JSON list of C-alpha atoms in Angstrom, two decimals:
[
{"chain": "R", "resi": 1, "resn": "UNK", "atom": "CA", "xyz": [-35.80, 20.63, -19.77]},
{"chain": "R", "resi": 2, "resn": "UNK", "atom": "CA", "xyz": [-36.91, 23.36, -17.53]},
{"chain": "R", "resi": 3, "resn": "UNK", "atom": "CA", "xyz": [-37.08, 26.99, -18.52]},
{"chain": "R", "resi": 4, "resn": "UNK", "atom": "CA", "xyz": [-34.79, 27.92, -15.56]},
{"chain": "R", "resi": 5, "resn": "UNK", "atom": "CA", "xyz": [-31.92, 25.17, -16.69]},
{"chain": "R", "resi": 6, "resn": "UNK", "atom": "CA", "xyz": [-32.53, 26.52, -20.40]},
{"chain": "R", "resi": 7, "resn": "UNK", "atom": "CA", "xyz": [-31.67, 30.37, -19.17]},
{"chain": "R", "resi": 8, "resn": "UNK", "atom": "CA", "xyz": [-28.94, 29.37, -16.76]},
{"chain": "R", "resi": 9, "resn": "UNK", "atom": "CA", "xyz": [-27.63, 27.33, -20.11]},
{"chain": "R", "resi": 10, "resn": "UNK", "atom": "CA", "xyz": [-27.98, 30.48, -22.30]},
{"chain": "R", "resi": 11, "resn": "UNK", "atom": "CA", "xyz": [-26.49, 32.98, -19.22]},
{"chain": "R", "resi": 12, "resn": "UNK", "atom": "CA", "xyz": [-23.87, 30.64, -18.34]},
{"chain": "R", "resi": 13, "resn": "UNK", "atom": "CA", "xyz": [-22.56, 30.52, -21.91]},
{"chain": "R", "resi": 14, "resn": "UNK", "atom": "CA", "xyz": [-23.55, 34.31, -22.59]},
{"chain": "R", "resi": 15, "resn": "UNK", "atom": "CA", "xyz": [-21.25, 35.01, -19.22]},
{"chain": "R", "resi": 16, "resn": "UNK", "atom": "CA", "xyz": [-18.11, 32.60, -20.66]},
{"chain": "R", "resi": 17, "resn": "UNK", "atom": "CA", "xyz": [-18.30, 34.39, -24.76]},
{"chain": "R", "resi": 18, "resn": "UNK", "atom": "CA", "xyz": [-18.45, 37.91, -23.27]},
{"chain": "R", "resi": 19, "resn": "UNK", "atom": "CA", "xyz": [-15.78, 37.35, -20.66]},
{"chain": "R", "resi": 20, "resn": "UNK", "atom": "CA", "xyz": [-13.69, 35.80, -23.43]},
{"chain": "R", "resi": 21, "resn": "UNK", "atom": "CA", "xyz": [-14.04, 38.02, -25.77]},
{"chain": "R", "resi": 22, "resn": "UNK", "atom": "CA", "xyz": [-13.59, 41.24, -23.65]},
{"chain": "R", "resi": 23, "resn": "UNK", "atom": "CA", "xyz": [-10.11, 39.52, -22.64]},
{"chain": "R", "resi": 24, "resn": "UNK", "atom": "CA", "xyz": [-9.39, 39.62, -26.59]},
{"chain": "R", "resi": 25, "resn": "UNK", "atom": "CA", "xyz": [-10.26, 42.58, -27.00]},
{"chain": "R", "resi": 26, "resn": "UNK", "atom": "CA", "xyz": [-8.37, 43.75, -24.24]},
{"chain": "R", "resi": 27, "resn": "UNK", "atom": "CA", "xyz": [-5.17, 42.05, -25.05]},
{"chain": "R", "resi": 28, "resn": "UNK", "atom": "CA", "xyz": [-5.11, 43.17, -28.46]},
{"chain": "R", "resi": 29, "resn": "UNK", "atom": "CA", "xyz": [-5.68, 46.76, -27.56]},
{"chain": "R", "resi": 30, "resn": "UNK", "atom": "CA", "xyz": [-2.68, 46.46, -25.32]},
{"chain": "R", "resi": 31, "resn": "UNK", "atom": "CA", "xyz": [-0.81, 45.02, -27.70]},
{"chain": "R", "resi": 32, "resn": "UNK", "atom": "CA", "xyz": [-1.63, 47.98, -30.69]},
{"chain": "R", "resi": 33, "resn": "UNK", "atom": "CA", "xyz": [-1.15, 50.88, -28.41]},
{"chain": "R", "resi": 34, "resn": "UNK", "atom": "CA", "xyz": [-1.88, 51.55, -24.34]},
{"chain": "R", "resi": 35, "resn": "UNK", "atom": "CA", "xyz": [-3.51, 53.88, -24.27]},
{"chain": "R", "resi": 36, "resn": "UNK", "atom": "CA", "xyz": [-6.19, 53.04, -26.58]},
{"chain": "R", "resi": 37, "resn": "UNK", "atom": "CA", "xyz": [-7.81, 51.15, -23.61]},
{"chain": "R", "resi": 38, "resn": "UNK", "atom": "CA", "xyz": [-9.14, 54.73, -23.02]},
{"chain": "R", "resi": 39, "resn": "UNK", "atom": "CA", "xyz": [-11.49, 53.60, -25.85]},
{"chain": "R", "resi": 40, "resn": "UNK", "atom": "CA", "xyz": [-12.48, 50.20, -24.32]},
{"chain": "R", "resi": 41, "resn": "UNK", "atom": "CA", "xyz": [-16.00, 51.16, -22.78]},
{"chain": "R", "resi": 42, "resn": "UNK", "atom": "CA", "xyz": [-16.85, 52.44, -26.72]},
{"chain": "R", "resi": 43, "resn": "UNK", "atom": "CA", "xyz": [-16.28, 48.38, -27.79]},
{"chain": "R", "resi": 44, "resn": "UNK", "atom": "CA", "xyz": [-17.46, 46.51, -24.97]},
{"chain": "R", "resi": 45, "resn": "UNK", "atom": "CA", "xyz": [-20.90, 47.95, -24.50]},
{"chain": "R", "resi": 46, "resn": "UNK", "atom": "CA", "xyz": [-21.99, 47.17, -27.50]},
{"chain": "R", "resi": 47, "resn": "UNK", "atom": "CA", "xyz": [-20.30, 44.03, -27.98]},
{"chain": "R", "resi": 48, "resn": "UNK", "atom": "CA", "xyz": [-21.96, 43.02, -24.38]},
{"chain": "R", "resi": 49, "resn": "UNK", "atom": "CA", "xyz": [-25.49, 44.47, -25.83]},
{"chain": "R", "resi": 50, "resn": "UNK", "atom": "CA", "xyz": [-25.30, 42.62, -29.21]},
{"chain": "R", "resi": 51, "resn": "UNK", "atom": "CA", "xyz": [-24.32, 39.44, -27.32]},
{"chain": "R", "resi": 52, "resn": "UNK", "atom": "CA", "xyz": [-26.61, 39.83, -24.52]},
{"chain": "R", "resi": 53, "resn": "UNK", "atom": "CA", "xyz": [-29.29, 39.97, -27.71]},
{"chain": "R", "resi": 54, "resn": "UNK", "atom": "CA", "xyz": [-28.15, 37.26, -29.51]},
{"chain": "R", "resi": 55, "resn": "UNK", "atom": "CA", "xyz": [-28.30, 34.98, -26.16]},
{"chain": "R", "resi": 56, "resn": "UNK", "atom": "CA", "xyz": [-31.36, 36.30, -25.33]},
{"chain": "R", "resi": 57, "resn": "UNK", "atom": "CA", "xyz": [-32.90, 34.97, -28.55]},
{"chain": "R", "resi": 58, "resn": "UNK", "atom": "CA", "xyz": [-31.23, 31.14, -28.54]},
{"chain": "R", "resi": 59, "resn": "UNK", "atom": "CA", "xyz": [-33.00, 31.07, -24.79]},
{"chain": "R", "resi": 60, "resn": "UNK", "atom": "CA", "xyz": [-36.03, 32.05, -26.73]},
{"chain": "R", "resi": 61, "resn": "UNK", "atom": "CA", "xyz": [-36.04, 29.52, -28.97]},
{"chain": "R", "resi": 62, "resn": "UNK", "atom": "CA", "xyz": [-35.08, 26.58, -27.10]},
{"chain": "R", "resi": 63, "resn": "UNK", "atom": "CA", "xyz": [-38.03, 27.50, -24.48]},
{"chain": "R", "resi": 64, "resn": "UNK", "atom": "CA", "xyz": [-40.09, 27.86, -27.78]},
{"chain": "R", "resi": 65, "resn": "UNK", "atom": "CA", "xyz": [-39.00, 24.53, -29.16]},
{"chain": "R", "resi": 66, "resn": "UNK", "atom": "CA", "xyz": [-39.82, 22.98, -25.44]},
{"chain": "R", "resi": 67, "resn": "UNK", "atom": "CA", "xyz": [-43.16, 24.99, -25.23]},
{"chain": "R", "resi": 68, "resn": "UNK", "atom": "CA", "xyz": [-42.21, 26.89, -22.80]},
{"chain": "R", "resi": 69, "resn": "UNK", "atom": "CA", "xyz": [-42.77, 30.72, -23.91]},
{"chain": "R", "resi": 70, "resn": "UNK", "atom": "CA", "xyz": [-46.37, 32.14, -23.29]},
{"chain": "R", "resi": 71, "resn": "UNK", "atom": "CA", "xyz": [-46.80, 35.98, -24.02]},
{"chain": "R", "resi": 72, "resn": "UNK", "atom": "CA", "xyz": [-44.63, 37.93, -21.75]},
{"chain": "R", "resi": 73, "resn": "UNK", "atom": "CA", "xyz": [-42.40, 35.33, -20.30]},
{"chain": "R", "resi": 74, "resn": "UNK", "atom": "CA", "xyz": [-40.11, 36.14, -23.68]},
{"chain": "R", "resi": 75, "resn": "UNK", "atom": "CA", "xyz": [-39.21, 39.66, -21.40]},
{"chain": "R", "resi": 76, "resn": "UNK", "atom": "CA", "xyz": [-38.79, 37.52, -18.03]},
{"chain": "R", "resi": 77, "resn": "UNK", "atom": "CA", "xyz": [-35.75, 35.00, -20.40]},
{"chain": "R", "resi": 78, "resn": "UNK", "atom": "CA", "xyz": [-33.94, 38.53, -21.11]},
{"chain": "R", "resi": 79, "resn": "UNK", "atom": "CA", "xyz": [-34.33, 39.48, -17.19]},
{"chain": "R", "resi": 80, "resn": "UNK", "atom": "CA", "xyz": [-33.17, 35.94, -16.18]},
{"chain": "R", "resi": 81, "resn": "UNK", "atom": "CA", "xyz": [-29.77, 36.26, -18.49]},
{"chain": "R", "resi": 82, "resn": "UNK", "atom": "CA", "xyz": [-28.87, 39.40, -17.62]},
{"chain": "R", "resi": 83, "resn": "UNK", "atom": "CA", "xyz": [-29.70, 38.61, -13.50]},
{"chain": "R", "resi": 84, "resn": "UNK", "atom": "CA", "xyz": [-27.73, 35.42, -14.01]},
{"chain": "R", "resi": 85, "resn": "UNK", "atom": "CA", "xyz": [-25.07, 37.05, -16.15]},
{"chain": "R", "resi": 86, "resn": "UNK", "atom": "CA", "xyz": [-24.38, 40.02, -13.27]},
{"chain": "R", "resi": 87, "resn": "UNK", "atom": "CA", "xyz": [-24.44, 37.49, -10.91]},
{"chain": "R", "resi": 88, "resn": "UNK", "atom": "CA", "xyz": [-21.65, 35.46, -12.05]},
{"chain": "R", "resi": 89, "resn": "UNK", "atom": "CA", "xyz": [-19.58, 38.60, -12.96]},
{"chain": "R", "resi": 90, "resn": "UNK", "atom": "CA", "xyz": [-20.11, 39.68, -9.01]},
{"chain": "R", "resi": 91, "resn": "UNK", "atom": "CA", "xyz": [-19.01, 36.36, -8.11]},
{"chain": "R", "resi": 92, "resn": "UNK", "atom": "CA", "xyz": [-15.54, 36.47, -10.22]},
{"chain": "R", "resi": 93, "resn": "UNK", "atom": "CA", "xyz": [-15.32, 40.16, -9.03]},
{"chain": "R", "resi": 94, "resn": "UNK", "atom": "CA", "xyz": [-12.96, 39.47, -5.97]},
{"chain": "R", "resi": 95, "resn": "UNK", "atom": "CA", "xyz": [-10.96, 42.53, -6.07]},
{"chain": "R", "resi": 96, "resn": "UNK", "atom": "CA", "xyz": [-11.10, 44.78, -2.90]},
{"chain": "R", "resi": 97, "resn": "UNK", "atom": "CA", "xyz": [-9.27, 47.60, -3.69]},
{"chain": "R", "resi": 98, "resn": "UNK", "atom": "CA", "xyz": [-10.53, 51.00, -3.80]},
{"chain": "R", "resi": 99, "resn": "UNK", "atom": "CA", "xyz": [-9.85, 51.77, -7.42]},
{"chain": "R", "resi": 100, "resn": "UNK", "atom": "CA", "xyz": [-11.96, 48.94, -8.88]},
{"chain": "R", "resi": 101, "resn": "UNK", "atom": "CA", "xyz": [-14.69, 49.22, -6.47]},
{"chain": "R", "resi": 102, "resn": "UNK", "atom": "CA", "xyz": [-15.96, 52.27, -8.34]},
{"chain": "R", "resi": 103, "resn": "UNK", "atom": "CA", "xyz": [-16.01, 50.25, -11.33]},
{"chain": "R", "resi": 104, "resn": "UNK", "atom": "CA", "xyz": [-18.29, 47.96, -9.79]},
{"chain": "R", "resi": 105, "resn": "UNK", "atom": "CA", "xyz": [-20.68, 49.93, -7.69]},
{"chain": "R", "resi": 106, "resn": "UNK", "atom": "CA", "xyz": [-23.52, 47.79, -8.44]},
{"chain": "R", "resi": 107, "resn": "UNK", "atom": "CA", "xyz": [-22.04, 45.07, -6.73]},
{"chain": "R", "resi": 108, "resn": "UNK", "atom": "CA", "xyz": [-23.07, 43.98, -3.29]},
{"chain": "R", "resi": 109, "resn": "UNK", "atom": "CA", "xyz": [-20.57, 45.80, -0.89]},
{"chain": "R", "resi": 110, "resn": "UNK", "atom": "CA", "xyz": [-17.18, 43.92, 0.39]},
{"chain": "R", "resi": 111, "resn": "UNK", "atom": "CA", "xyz": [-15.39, 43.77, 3.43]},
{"chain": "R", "resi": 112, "resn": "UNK", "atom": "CA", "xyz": [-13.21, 47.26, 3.62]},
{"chain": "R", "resi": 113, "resn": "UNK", "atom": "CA", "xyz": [-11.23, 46.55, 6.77]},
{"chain": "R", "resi": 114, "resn": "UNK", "atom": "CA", "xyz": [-9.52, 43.33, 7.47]},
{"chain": "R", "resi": 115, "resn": "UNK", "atom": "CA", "xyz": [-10.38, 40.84, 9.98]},
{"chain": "R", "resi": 116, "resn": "UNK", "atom": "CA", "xyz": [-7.20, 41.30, 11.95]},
{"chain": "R", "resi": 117, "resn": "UNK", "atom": "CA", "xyz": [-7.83, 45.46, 11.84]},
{"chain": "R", "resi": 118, "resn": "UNK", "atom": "CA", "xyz": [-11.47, 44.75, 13.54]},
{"chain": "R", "resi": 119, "resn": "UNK", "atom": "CA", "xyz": [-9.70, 42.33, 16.26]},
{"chain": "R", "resi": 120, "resn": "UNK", "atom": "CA", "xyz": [-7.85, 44.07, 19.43]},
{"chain": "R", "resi": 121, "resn": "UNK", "atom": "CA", "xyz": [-4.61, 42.81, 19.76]},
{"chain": "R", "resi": 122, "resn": "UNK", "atom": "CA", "xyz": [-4.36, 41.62, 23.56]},
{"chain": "R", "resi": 123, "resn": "UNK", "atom": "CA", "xyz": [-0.59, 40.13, 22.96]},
{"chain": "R", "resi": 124, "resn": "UNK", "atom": "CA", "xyz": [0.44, 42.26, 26.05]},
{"chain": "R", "resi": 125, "resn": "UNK", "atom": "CA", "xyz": [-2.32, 41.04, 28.59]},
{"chain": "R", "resi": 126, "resn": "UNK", "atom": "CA", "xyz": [-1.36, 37.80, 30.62]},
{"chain": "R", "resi": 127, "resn": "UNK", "atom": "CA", "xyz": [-1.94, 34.47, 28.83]},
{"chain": "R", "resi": 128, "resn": "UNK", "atom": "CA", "xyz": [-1.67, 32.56, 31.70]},
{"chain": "R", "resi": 129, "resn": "UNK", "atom": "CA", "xyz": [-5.09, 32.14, 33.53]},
{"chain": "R", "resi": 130, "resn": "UNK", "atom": "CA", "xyz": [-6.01, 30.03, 36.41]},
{"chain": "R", "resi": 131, "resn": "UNK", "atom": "CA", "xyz": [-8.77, 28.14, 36.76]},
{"chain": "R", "resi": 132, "resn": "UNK", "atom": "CA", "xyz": [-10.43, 30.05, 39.67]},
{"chain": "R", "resi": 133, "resn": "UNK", "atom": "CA", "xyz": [-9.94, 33.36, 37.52]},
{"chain": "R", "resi": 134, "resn": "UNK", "atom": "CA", "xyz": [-11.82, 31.58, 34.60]},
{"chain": "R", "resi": 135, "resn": "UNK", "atom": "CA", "xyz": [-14.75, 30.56, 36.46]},
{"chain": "R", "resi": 136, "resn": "UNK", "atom": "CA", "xyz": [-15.44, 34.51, 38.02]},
{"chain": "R", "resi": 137, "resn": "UNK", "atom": "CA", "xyz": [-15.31, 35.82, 34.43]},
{"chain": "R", "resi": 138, "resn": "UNK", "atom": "CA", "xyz": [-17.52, 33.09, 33.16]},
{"chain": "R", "resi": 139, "resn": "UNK", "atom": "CA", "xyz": [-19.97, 34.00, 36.29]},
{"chain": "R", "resi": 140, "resn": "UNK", "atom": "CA", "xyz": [-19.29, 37.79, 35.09]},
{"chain": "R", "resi": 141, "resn": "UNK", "atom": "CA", "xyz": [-20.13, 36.83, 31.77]},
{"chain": "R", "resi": 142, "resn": "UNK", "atom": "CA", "xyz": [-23.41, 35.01, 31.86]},
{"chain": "R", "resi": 143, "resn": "UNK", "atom": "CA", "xyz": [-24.75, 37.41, 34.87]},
{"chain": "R", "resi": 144, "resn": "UNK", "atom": "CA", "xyz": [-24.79, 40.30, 32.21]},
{"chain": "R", "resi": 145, "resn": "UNK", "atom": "CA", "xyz": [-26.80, 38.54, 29.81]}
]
């Protein structure tokens, strides 16, 4: 195997056992009492940093057991799962609201105004054109450019 199909391995399942178990955790602190989610930040980091560990050394050992690893390339496996790992939680992050953009704000910006908001609405100008018409504003068109 490569090293790179041995980290996206580790990230990929480092990405699915913290996003399940931050759901769980989640849930059940719901279900206990509300507004202990004010306390969610003081599980989840560590939880993320003991899992992001734990990964980090099964990616070790499988590059090890391929011969892989030399040196410092154990530091560039932790690097690679925690790149891969943010980018698959930017790619499930579609929210586009303001209130969870704050969350995020190490994610690559999104979109803040609709398509449709950017676009003038000409429903009021005449639909109907004639062929003559078309051809001077083609003319007008490519003589600007």
């Amino acid at each position: 195997m490569e090293k790179f199909e041995i980290d996206i391995k580790w990230g990929s399942y480092f990405f699915i056992a913290n996003m399940t178990i931050s759901i769980i955790i989640v849930s059940l602190m719901c279900l206990i009492n509300i507004y202990s989610l004010v306390y969610l930040s003081d599980f989840l980091i560590p939880l993320f940093i003991v899992q992001l560990i734990y990964f980090t050394i099964k990616a070790i050992r499988e590059n090890n057991k391929y011969h892989l690893n030399k040196g410092f390339r154990k530091i560039f496996i932790f690097v690679r799962l925690l790149v891969f790992y943010y980018l698959l939680a930017m790619f499930s992050n579609t929210t586009t609201n303001e209130s969870s953009s704050s969350t995020f704000f190490l994610f690559l910006p999104y979109r803040k105004k609709d398509i449709s908001e950017l676009v003038e609405d000409d429903s009021n100008r005449d639909d109907e054109i004639t062929l003559k018409e078309f051809i001077i504003r083609l003319k007008r068109k490519f003589s600007r450019a």
